[in-house]
PDB file of C-alpha atoms in Angstrom:
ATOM      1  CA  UNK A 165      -9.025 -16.888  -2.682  1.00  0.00           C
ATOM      2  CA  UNK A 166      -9.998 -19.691  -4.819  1.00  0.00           C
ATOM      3  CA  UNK A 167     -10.988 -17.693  -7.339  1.00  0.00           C
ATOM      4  CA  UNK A 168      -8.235 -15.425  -7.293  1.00  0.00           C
ATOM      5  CA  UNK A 169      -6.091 -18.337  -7.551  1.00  0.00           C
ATOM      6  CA  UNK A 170      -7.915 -19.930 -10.632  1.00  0.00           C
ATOM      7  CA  UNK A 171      -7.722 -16.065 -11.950  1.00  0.00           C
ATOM      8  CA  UNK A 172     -11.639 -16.248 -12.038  1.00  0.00           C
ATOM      9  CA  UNK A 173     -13.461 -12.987 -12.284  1.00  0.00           C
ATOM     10  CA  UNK A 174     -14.151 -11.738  -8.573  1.00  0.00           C
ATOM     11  CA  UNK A 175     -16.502  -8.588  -7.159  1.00  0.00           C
ATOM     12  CA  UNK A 176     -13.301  -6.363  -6.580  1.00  0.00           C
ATOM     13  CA  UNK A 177     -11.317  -7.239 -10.425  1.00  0.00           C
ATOM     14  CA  UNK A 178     -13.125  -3.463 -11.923  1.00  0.00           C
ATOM     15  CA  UNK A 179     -11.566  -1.539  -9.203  1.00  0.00           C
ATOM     16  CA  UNK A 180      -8.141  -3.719  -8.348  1.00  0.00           C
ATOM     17  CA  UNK A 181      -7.370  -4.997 -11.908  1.00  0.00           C
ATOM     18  CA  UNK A 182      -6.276  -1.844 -13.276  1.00  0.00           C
ATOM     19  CA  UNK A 183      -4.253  -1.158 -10.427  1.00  0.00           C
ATOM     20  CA  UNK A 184      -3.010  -4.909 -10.716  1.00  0.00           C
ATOM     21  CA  UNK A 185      -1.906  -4.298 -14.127  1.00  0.00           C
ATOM     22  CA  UNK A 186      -0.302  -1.106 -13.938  1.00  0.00           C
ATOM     23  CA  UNK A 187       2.240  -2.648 -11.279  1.00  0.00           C
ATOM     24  CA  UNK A 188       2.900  -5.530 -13.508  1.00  0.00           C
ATOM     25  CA  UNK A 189       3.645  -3.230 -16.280  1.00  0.00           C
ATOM     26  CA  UNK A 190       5.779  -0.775 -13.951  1.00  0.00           C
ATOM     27  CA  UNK A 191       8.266  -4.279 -12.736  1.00  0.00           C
ATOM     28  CA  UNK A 192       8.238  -5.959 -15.996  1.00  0.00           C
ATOM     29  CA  UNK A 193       6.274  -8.710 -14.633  1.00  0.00           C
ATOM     30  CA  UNK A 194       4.282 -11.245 -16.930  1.00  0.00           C
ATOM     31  CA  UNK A 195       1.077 -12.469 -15.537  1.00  0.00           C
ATOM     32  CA  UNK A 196       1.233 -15.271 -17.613  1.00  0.00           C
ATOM     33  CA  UNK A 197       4.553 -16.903 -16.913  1.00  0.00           C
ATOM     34  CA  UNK A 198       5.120 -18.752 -14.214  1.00  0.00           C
ATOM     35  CA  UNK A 199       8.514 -18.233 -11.604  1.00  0.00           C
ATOM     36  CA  UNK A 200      11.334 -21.065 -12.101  1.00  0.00           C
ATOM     37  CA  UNK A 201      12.669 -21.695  -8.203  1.00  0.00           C
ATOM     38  CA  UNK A 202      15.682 -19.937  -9.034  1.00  0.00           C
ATOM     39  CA  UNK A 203      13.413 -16.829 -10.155  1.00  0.00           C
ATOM     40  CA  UNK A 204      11.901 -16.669  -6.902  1.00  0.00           C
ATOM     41  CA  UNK A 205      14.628 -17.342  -4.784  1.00  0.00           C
ATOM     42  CA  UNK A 206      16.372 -14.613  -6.788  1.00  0.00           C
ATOM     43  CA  UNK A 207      13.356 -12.384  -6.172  1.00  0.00           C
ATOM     44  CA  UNK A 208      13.094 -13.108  -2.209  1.00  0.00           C
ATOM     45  CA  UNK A 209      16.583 -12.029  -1.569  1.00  0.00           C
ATOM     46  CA  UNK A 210      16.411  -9.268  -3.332  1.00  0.00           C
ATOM     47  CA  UNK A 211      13.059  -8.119  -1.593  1.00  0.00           C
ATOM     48  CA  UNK A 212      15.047  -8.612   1.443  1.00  0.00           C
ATOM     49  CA  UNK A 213      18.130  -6.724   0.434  1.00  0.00           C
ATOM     50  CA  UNK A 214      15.604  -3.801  -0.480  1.00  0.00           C
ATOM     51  CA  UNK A 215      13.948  -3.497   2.677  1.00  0.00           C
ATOM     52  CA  UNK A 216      16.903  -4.323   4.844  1.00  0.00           C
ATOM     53  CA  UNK A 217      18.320  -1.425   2.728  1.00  0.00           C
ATOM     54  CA  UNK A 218      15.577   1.154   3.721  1.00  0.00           C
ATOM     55  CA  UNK A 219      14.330  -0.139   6.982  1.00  0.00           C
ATOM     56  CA  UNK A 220      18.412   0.722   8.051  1.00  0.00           C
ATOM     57  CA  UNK A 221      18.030   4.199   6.326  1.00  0.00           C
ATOM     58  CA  UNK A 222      14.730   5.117   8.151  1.00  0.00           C
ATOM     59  CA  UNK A 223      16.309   4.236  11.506  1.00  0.00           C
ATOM     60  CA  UNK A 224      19.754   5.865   9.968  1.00  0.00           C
ATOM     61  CA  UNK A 225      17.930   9.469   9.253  1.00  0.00           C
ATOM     62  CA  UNK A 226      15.086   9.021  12.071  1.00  0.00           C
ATOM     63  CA  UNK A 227      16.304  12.354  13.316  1.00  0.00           C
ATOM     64  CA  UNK A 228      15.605  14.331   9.606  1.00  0.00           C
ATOM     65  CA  UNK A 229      12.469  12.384   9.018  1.00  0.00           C
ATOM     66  CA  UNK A 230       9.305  13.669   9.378  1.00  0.00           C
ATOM     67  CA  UNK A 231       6.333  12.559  12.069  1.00  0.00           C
ATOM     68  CA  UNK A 232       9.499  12.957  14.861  1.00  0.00           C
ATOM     69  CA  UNK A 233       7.334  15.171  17.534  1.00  0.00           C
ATOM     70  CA  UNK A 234      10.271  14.076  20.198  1.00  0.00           C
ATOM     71  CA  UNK A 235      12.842  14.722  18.126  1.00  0.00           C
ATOM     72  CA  UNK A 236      14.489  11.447  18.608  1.00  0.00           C
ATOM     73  CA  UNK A 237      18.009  10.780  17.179  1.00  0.00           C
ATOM     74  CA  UNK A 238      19.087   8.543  14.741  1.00  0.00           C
ATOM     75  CA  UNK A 239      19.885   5.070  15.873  1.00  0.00           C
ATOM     76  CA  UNK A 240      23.614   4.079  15.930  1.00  0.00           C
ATOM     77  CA  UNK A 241      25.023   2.612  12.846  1.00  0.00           C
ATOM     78  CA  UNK A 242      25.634  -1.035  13.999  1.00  0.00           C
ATOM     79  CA  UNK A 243      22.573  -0.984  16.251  1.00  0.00           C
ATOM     80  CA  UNK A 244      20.173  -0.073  13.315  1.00  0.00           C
ATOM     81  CA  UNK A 245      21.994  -2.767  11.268  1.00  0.00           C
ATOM     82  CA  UNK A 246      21.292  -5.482  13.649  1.00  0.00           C
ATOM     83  CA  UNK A 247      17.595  -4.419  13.896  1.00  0.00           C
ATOM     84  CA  UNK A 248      17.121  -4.339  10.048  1.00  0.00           C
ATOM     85  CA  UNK A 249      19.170  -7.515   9.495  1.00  0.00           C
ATOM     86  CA  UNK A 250      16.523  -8.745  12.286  1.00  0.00           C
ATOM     87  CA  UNK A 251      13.559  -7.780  11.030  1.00  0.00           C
ATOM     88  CA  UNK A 252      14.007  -8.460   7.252  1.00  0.00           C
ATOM     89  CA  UNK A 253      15.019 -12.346   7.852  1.00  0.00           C
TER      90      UNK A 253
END
């Protein structure tokens, strides 16, 4: 990890760097720059918005997703709210 975090060459950078790089170019993210606080706090809550966002839509549509072999219904609306508000804080 030290070396990661002195971005020092490690054994895995052939295989993971071009992977690394692609998702820096796909979010507009500059490996060079470093956050401001109000960057990252910016960037937190809206990670958490996202996943809130989805985690409420899986549990929303759990009846038309796929990998359902009981065929379980959706969750209710305010109950899958409170369990993605729940899990995403």
């Amino acid at each position: 990890m030290t070396r990661v975090f002195n971005r020092e060459k490690t054994f895995l950078d052939p295989l993971m760097r071009p992977i690394e790089k692609l998702v820096y170019r796909l979010t507009g993210v500059d490996e060079t720059k470093e956050m401001r606080w109000t960057e990252y706090a910016g960037a937190t809550l809206m990670f958490s918005a996202v996943t809130m966002v989805v985690l409420y839509l899986m549990q929303a549509a759990a009846n038309h997703l796929p990998l359902n072999p009981q065929k379980l219904a959706a969750v209710a609306p305010d109950l899958a709210f409170n369990t993605a508000a729940s899990f995403t804080n």
